[in-house]
Amino acid sequence: MNNIAIFASGNGSNAQNIIEYFNCGTENKGGQKSTGSAKVARVICNRANAYVLERAAKLGVPASYLPKEDLTSNPQPLLDLLERDGIDCIVLAGYLIKIPEELIARYRGKIINIHPALLPAYGGKGMYGNRVHEAVIAAGEKVSGITIHLVDEKYDSGKILFQAECPVMDNDTPDTLAERIHSLEYTHFPHIIEEYIKNNLQ
Ligand code: GRF
């Protein structure tokens, strides 16, 4: 059994969707079901009042609040916590803090991120949340999508595991585009995580 830790900073709708898939046996939006070979054992969040903490509590997943300053000044306590939980895969689902190098070294090839655009376009420092969708719309793109990729030392540059596209409508606002992108994320993220774990970490 593989243990996943989800890192999230805010709302946590992806975190909830992933927890439901792995821990509750809930069918994914894409119609897939987990084979039960992994579970979410910990949620890490850098904002004390983030809604993801409530979602984790409701779903019975232990959650820890870890402020950015604590993480960046000394990542060792986090490494120790992940070790105690037997975590062997980290999933970033809307996590806005750069991952310290110590963590990347310990979990190389085992940290998966989701980005709400088609990388390498619209990625990099400062490109998160609605800023991404604003840039996509401002550039007059007709297509956007999601990228699921491994995390390395640079922002949004690790190996791409999966991409899916959706149209950008003429009358889209950042919010309407975000909704379409979220729907793609719910459909694909959980089973891509599961597939990656099965093929590479088991
Ligand atoms: C998602 O769109 C994800 O791609 C991005 O941040 C958003 C998080 O949304 N990295 P939520 O917190 O899961 O609702």
XYZ file of N, CA and C and ligand atoms in Angstrom:
620
model
N 0.856 -1.211 0.000
C 0.000 0.000 0.000
C 0.880 1.244 0.000
N 0.695 2.095 -0.998
C 1.444 3.362 -1.042
C 0.682 4.435 -0.274
N 1.445 5.292 0.401
C 0.836 6.393 1.136
C 1.140 7.719 0.459
N 0.065 8.470 0.210
C 0.186 9.752 -0.490
C 0.021 10.884 0.517
N 0.830 11.936 0.367
C 0.568 13.193 1.086
C 0.156 14.228 0.055
N -0.936 14.926 0.320
C -1.364 16.004 -0.566
C -0.948 17.329 0.064
N -0.301 18.170 -0.720
C 0.040 19.530 -0.286
C -0.922 20.480 -1.005
N -1.598 21.338 -0.240
C -2.536 22.283 -0.849
C -2.519 23.583 -0.058
N -2.893 24.676 -0.727
C -2.823 25.986 -0.064
C -4.180 26.628 0.176
N -5.217 26.176 -0.514
C -6.447 26.960 -0.467
C -7.712 26.131 -0.369
N -8.513 26.243 -1.409
C -9.846 25.651 -1.404
C -9.814 24.125 -1.268
N -8.986 23.483 -2.058
C -8.805 22.039 -1.888
C -9.833 21.158 -2.561
N -10.469 21.636 -3.631
C -11.455 20.763 -4.285
C -10.766 19.580 -4.960
N -9.560 19.780 -5.493
C -8.814 18.642 -6.046
C -8.412 17.678 -4.938
N -7.963 18.240 -3.828
C -7.567 17.381 -2.701
C -8.739 16.487 -2.305
N -9.924 17.082 -2.170
C -11.106 16.297 -1.797
C -11.392 15.208 -2.826
N -11.327 15.578 -4.099
C -11.612 14.628 -5.172
C -10.632 13.444 -5.140
N -9.370 13.746 -4.850
C -8.345 12.689 -4.799
C -8.559 11.806 -3.565
N -8.897 12.436 -2.435
C -9.141 11.653 -1.201
C -10.343 10.731 -1.406
N -11.404 11.275 -2.016
C -12.597 10.445 -2.230
C -12.276 9.245 -3.119
N -11.467 9.487 -4.119
C -11.096 8.411 -5.053
C -10.303 7.318 -4.333
N -9.257 7.708 -3.624
C -8.364 6.707 -3.024
C -8.909 6.146 -1.708
N -9.489 6.996 -0.860
C -9.827 6.562 0.498
C -11.277 6.112 0.634
N -12.161 6.630 -0.228
C -13.582 6.321 -0.067
C -14.076 5.411 -1.184
N -13.216 5.097 -2.148
C -13.636 4.220 -3.251
C -14.632 4.889 -4.186
N -14.701 6.221 -4.142
C -15.661 6.939 -4.991
C -15.195 6.929 -6.445
N -16.143 6.676 -7.337
C -15.801 6.672 -8.762
C -15.386 8.067 -9.199
N -14.330 8.114 -9.977
C -13.828 9.368 -10.522
C -14.838 9.942 -11.519
N -14.721 11.248 -11.792
C -15.610 11.854 -12.787
C -15.465 11.212 -14.159
N -14.271 10.636 -14.401
C -14.038 9.953 -15.680
C -14.518 8.508 -15.663
N -15.162 8.065 -14.560
C -15.714 6.715 -14.492
C -14.726 5.667 -13.981
N -13.526 6.084 -13.576
C -12.560 5.104 -13.054
C -12.716 4.928 -11.549
N -12.347 3.736 -11.079
C -12.342 3.457 -9.635
C -10.958 3.023 -9.207
N -10.574 3.410 -8.010
C -9.253 3.024 -7.515
C -9.204 1.520 -7.274
N -8.017 0.946 -7.452
C -7.865 -0.482 -7.160
C -7.486 -0.685 -5.697
N -7.387 0.387 -4.950
C -7.136 0.282 -3.514
C -5.681 0.069 -3.142
N -4.788 0.408 -4.065
C -3.378 0.138 -3.784
C -2.663 1.331 -3.138
N -3.368 2.439 -2.987
C -2.758 3.612 -2.343
C -3.830 4.353 -1.556
N -3.369 5.108 -0.552
C -4.338 5.956 0.164
C -3.693 7.294 0.528
N -4.547 8.291 0.737
C -4.050 9.598 1.168
C -3.922 9.553 2.683
N -2.691 9.715 3.186
C -2.440 9.550 4.616
C -2.184 10.867 5.330
N -2.039 11.947 4.580
C -1.718 13.240 5.220
C -2.020 14.372 4.259
N -2.531 15.462 4.794
C -2.654 16.710 4.028
C -1.763 17.743 4.699
N -0.992 18.466 3.887
C -0.124 19.536 4.398
C -0.616 20.844 3.791
N -0.771 21.859 4.636
C -1.305 23.129 4.144
C -0.545 24.293 4.782
N -0.275 25.323 4.007
C 0.516 26.452 4.518
C -0.348 27.628 4.965
N -1.677 27.484 4.898
C -2.543 28.574 5.384
C -3.472 28.048 6.462
N -3.459 28.730 7.625
C -4.176 28.225 8.795
C -5.686 28.140 8.568
N -6.225 29.050 7.738
C -7.686 29.070 7.563
C -8.120 28.533 6.203
N -7.269 27.791 5.537
C -7.620 27.269 4.210
C -8.744 26.235 4.326
N -9.654 26.265 3.368
C -10.813 25.358 3.411
C -10.391 23.896 3.262
N -9.235 23.677 2.628
C -8.781 22.285 2.459
C -8.622 21.588 3.815
N -8.322 22.333 4.865
C -8.158 21.712 6.186
C -9.488 21.155 6.696
N -10.582 21.900 6.421
C -11.913 21.401 6.800
C -12.288 20.175 5.988
N -11.982 20.241 4.704
C -12.308 19.095 3.837
C -11.594 17.833 4.334
N -10.307 17.986 4.691
C -9.532 16.833 5.163
C -10.147 16.289 6.455
N -10.510 17.206 7.359
C -11.086 16.771 8.643
C -12.370 15.976 8.407
N -13.242 16.486 7.518
C -14.512 15.800 7.232
C -14.270 14.404 6.666
N -13.190 14.254 5.913
C -12.907 12.965 5.269
C -11.996 12.083 6.125
N -11.667 12.573 7.319
C -10.888 11.763 8.261
C -9.426 11.597 7.894
N -8.889 12.557 7.162
C -7.463 12.485 6.810
C -6.690 13.453 7.704
N -5.634 12.981 8.398
C -4.855 13.877 9.248
C -4.280 15.031 8.429
N -4.395 16.238 8.961
C -3.907 17.407 8.225
C -3.009 18.231 9.127
N -1.970 18.816 8.536
C -1.041 19.646 9.300
C -0.911 21.003 8.655
N -0.932 22.013 9.499
C -0.685 23.383 9.051
C 0.804 23.639 9.188
N 1.427 23.999 8.080
C 2.874 24.262 8.099
C 3.138 25.582 7.394
N 3.390 26.669 8.165
C 3.603 27.978 7.539
C 4.836 27.962 6.648
N 4.788 28.808 5.613
C 5.883 28.895 4.643
C 7.239 29.111 5.324
N 7.265 30.010 6.325
C 8.539 30.348 6.981
C 9.141 29.109 7.640
N 8.287 28.286 8.268
C 8.792 27.081 8.940
C 9.343 26.104 7.921
N 8.628 25.965 6.812
C 9.054 25.020 5.784
C 10.389 25.440 5.189
N 10.501 26.728 4.833
C 11.712 27.150 4.131
C 12.913 27.269 5.077
N 12.670 27.624 6.341
C 13.825 27.768 7.243
C 14.382 26.402 7.645
N 13.502 25.416 7.817
C 13.989 24.086 8.201
C 12.992 23.002 7.774
N 13.224 22.366 6.638
C 12.286 21.348 6.160
C 12.368 20.013 6.900
N 13.352 19.883 7.791
C 13.565 18.575 8.434
C 12.336 18.058 9.210
N 11.665 18.929 10.013
C 10.486 18.406 10.724
C 9.423 17.850 9.774
N 9.271 18.462 8.599
C 8.310 17.936 7.619
C 8.788 16.583 7.090
N 10.080 16.496 6.783
C 10.623 15.214 6.311
C 10.392 14.125 7.356
N 10.584 14.485 8.622
C 10.380 13.504 9.703
C 8.915 13.072 9.775
N 8.012 14.043 9.640
C 6.581 13.726 9.695
C 6.196 12.792 8.538
N 6.683 13.102 7.348
C 6.362 12.279 6.175
C 6.931 10.870 6.346
N 8.099 10.796 6.951
C 8.730 9.504 7.223
C 7.861 8.694 8.190
N 7.435 9.354 9.273
C 6.591 8.659 10.276
C 5.303 8.144 9.662
N 4.748 8.921 8.710
C 3.494 8.516 8.055
C 3.733 7.481 6.949
N 4.995 7.200 6.665
C 5.295 6.244 5.586
C 4.920 6.769 4.216
N 5.029 8.082 4.030
C 4.644 8.697 2.745
C 5.673 8.352 1.666
N 5.180 7.837 0.533
C 6.117 7.579 -0.566
C 5.756 8.313 -1.835
N 4.748 9.168 -1.782
C 4.404 9.974 -2.955
C 3.747 11.279 -2.482
N 4.177 12.386 -3.067
C 3.610 13.691 -2.698
C 2.848 14.245 -3.899
N 1.621 14.697 -3.644
C 0.807 15.280 -4.708
C 0.566 16.751 -4.378
N 0.959 17.626 -5.290
C 0.704 19.056 -5.106
C -0.598 19.393 -5.829
N -1.579 19.857 -5.056
C -2.893 20.164 -5.645
C -3.248 21.592 -5.243
N -2.745 22.549 -6.010
C -2.982 23.938 -5.659
C -2.102 24.371 -4.501
N -0.839 23.951 -4.519
C 0.105 24.324 -3.461
C 1.007 25.425 -3.995
N 1.008 26.570 -3.315
C 1.633 27.763 -3.884
C 3.047 28.042 -3.390
N 3.606 27.140 -2.614
C 4.942 27.357 -2.072
C 5.951 26.522 -2.849
N 7.123 27.110 -3.101
C 8.166 26.352 -3.797
C 8.661 25.227 -2.874
N 8.798 24.051 -3.440
C 9.218 22.901 -2.631
C 10.729 22.991 -2.364
N 11.141 22.905 -1.079
C 12.576 22.999 -0.769
C 13.367 21.853 -1.417
N 14.631 22.159 -1.734
C 15.461 21.172 -2.437
C 15.633 19.868 -1.650
N 15.670 19.984 -0.319
C 15.826 18.774 0.502
C 14.682 17.789 0.245
N 13.488 18.343 0.074
C 12.307 17.504 -0.144
C 12.339 16.893 -1.545
N 12.771 17.708 -2.504
C 12.856 17.206 -3.880
C 13.895 16.086 -3.957
N 15.018 16.272 -3.253
C 16.063 15.245 -3.267
C 15.553 13.949 -2.639
N 14.841 14.063 -1.530
C 14.335 12.864 -0.834
C 13.235 12.160 -1.650
N 12.428 12.954 -2.355
C 11.280 12.394 -3.092
C 11.428 12.571 -4.608
N 12.658 12.455 -5.100
C 12.860 12.662 -6.547
C 12.046 11.647 -7.352
N 11.306 12.173 -8.333
C 10.465 11.290 -9.152
C 9.204 10.856 -8.434
N 8.954 11.434 -7.268
C 7.793 11.005 -6.470
C 6.919 12.180 -6.062
N 7.138 13.333 -6.698
C 6.300 14.508 -6.416
C 5.579 14.882 -7.708
N 4.253 14.900 -7.650
C 3.428 15.145 -8.834
C 2.646 16.436 -8.637
N 2.666 17.295 -9.653
C 1.935 18.568 -9.583
C 0.897 18.622 -10.698
N -0.135 19.429 -10.471
C -1.072 19.705 -11.567
C -1.029 21.197 -11.852
N -0.963 21.528 -13.137
C -0.924 22.938 -13.544
C -2.122 23.197 -14.461
N -2.828 24.326 -14.235
C -4.081 24.543 -14.989
C -3.870 25.184 -16.358
N -2.895 24.714 -17.115
C -2.670 25.178 -18.497
C -1.794 24.141 -19.181
N -1.564 24.373 -20.464
C -0.778 23.409 -21.234
C 0.691 23.823 -21.209
N 1.426 23.310 -20.232
C 2.863 23.624 -20.140
C 3.576 23.121 -21.391
N 4.660 23.745 -21.842
C 5.420 24.779 -21.136
C 4.801 26.174 -21.229
N 3.684 26.329 -21.941
C 3.067 27.658 -22.003
C 2.387 27.996 -20.672
N 2.394 29.229 -20.319
C 1.671 29.749 -19.152
C 2.085 29.082 -17.844
N 3.397 28.822 -17.716
C 3.916 28.280 -16.460
C 4.965 29.212 -15.887
N 5.601 28.771 -14.821
C 6.685 29.539 -14.215
C 6.240 30.306 -12.994
N 7.185 31.014 -12.394
C 6.928 31.735 -11.143
C 5.782 32.739 -11.323
N 4.898 32.780 -10.370
C 3.798 33.750 -10.396
C 2.619 33.317 -11.259
N 2.776 32.217 -11.989
C 1.682 31.735 -12.822
C 0.873 30.698 -12.047
N -0.147 31.167 -11.357
C -1.004 30.240 -10.620
C -2.412 30.791 -10.591
N -3.353 29.913 -10.290
C -4.760 30.298 -10.150
C -5.270 31.077 -11.346
N -6.072 32.105 -11.058
C -6.708 32.855 -12.139
C -5.727 33.654 -12.988
N -4.520 33.873 -12.480
C -3.510 34.584 -13.291
C -3.240 33.805 -14.578
N -3.222 32.483 -14.454
C -2.976 31.640 -15.629
C -4.106 31.838 -16.640
N -5.337 31.772 -16.145
C -6.486 31.873 -17.054
C -6.587 33.277 -17.660
N -6.260 34.280 -16.870
C -6.245 35.663 -17.399
C -5.264 35.773 -18.557
N -4.068 35.203 -18.394
C -3.036 35.284 -19.437
C -3.460 34.525 -20.691
N -4.071 33.365 -20.493
C -4.533 32.548 -21.636
C -5.588 33.315 -22.436
N -6.534 33.935 -21.727
C -7.601 34.689 -22.397
C -7.028 35.936 -23.080
N -6.143 36.626 -22.388
C -5.555 37.858 -22.945
C -4.776 37.565 -24.228
N -4.187 36.376 -24.309
C -3.399 36.023 -25.497
C -4.288 35.549 -26.644
N -5.596 35.435 -26.379
C -6.525 35.015 -27.437
C -6.414 33.543 -27.796
N -5.939 32.726 -26.842
C -5.832 31.280 -27.106
C -7.214 30.674 -27.351
N -7.259 29.683 -28.218
C -8.530 28.980 -28.476
C -8.611 27.673 -27.684
N -7.444 27.251 -27.176
C -7.380 25.980 -26.449
C -6.551 26.175 -25.176
N -7.026 25.598 -24.064
C -6.192 25.519 -22.863
C -6.295 24.094 -22.331
N -5.937 23.880 -21.087
C -6.015 22.509 -20.584
C -5.273 22.340 -19.287
N -4.915 21.096 -19.005
C -4.208 20.785 -17.762
C -2.923 20.018 -18.071
N -1.958 20.178 -17.185
C -0.711 19.415 -17.290
C -0.430 18.778 -15.940
N -0.221 17.469 -15.946
C 0.188 16.753 -14.736
C 1.652 16.377 -14.947
N 2.498 16.802 -14.025
C 3.937 16.622 -14.266
C 4.701 16.363 -12.969
N 5.897 15.831 -13.130
C 6.775 15.631 -11.973
C 7.391 16.963 -11.582
N 7.771 17.062 -10.318
C 8.332 18.314 -9.814
C 9.840 18.176 -9.665
N 10.554 19.144 -10.254
C 11.997 19.220 -9.998
C 12.314 20.594 -9.413
N 13.585 20.978 -9.455
C 13.996 22.196 -8.753
C 13.409 23.470 -9.360
N 13.023 23.432 -10.643
C 12.511 24.662 -11.267
C 10.980 24.638 -11.319
N 10.374 25.816 -11.373
C 8.913 25.908 -11.451
C 8.393 25.270 -12.739
N 7.433 24.365 -12.618
C 6.675 23.854 -13.760
C 7.530 23.288 -14.895
N 8.671 22.669 -14.554
C 9.538 22.222 -15.649
C 9.822 20.724 -15.639
N 9.293 19.992 -14.672
C 9.576 18.556 -14.591
C 8.880 17.774 -15.712
N 9.223 16.499 -15.785
C 8.699 15.629 -16.849
C 7.163 15.633 -16.892
N 6.624 15.827 -18.077
C 5.165 15.835 -18.231
C 4.636 14.409 -18.296
N 3.654 14.118 -17.434
C 3.066 12.775 -17.404
C 1.794 12.710 -18.230
N 1.060 13.829 -18.285
C -0.260 13.785 -18.934
C -0.734 15.204 -19.229
N -1.380 15.371 -20.378
C -2.059 16.645 -20.670
C -3.433 16.366 -21.251
N -4.379 17.240 -20.972
C -5.699 17.153 -21.603
C -6.124 18.574 -21.963
N -6.851 18.685 -23.058
C -7.220 20.012 -23.573
C -8.700 20.314 -23.387
N -9.009 21.601 -23.362
C -10.404 22.039 -23.447
C -10.439 23.334 -24.247
N -11.594 23.658 -24.822
C -11.662 24.893 -25.613
C -11.685 26.134 -24.719
N -11.197 27.245 -25.258
C -11.396 28.552 -24.619
C -12.462 29.259 -25.461
N -13.568 29.635 -24.835
C -14.674 30.266 -25.564
C -14.426 31.774 -25.702
N -15.032 32.356 -26.734
C -14.853 33.797 -26.967
C -15.309 34.632 -25.769
N -16.370 34.163 -25.111
C -16.912 34.956 -23.997
C -16.421 34.467 -22.624
N -15.365 33.659 -22.599
C -14.857 33.154 -21.310
C -14.309 34.283 -20.438
N -14.570 34.167 -19.139
C -13.887 34.985 -18.140
C -12.910 34.032 -17.439
N -11.956 34.559 -16.671
C -11.070 33.644 -15.936
C -11.867 32.626 -15.107
N -13.006 33.042 -14.549
C -13.787 32.123 -13.718
C -14.455 31.008 -14.522
N -15.008 31.354 -15.679
C -15.672 30.292 -16.470
C -14.633 29.319 -17.026
N -13.475 29.852 -17.404
C -12.414 28.962 -17.897
C -11.903 28.084 -16.751
N -11.758 28.684 -15.566
C -11.284 27.915 -14.401
C -12.227 26.745 -14.107
N -13.523 26.992 -14.281
C -14.508 25.932 -14.009
C -14.320 24.754 -14.974
N -14.097 25.082 -16.246
C -13.893 24.024 -17.259
C -12.603 23.250 -16.962
N -11.583 23.999 -16.551
C -10.296 23.367 -16.234
C -10.435 22.469 -14.998
N -11.148 22.952 -13.996
C -11.348 22.144 -12.787
C -12.029 20.826 -13.121
N -12.991 20.904 -14.011
C -13.707 19.694 -14.379
C -12.745 18.669 -15.011
N -11.840 19.149 -15.859
C -10.816 18.261 -16.444
C -9.936 17.674 -15.343
N -9.591 18.506 -14.374
C -8.723 18.048 -13.279
C -9.389 16.924 -12.488
N -10.687 17.113 -12.177
C -11.399 16.078 -11.403
C -11.464 14.773 -12.198
N -11.619 14.902 -13.516
C -11.736 13.699 -14.345
C -10.424 12.911 -14.388
N -9.301 13.624 -14.472
C -8.049 12.914 -14.781
C -7.050 12.758 -13.643
N -7.003 13.720 -12.732
C -5.874 13.737 -11.790
C -5.772 12.435 -10.958
N -6.875 11.990 -10.334
C -6.724 10.806 -9.472
C -6.187 9.575 -10.207
N -6.718 9.279 -11.385
C -6.270 8.023 -12.002
C -4.884 8.153 -12.624
N -4.479 9.379 -12.973
C -3.103 9.548 -13.460
C -2.117 9.352 -12.295
N -2.481 9.844 -11.118
C -1.650 9.607 -9.922
C -1.540 8.096 -9.691
N -2.679 7.425 -9.724
C -2.686 5.984 -9.442
C -1.828 5.211 -10.445
N -1.988 5.563 -11.709
C -1.219 4.885 -12.767
C 0.280 5.095 -12.563
N 0.636 6.348 -12.233
C 2.059 6.663 -12.048
C 2.625 5.853 -10.878
N 1.868 5.797 -9.791
C 2.333 5.050 -8.625
C 2.512 3.571 -8.984
N 1.513 3.011 -9.655
C 1.580 1.585 -10.024
C 2.779 1.279 -10.914
N 3.018 2.153 -11.887
C 4.069 1.879 -12.864
C 5.465 2.239 -12.379
N 5.561 3.089 -11.380
C 6.888 3.577 -11.002
C 7.257 3.410 -9.543
N 6.281 3.286 -8.677
C 6.614 3.266 -7.245
C 6.253 1.947 -6.558
N 5.743 0.970 -7.312
C 5.371 -0.286 -6.639
C 6.285 -1.424 -7.055
C -6.177 23.975 -9.608
O -6.707 24.571 -10.747
C -4.780 23.473 -9.861
O -4.520 23.176 -11.185
C -3.954 24.669 -9.479
O -4.624 25.269 -8.414
C -6.022 24.960 -8.477
C -6.406 24.413 -7.139
O -7.803 24.338 -6.998
N -2.586 24.273 -9.260
P -8.437 23.569 -5.746
O -7.827 24.190 -4.493
O -8.077 22.130 -5.864
O -9.900 23.806 -5.821
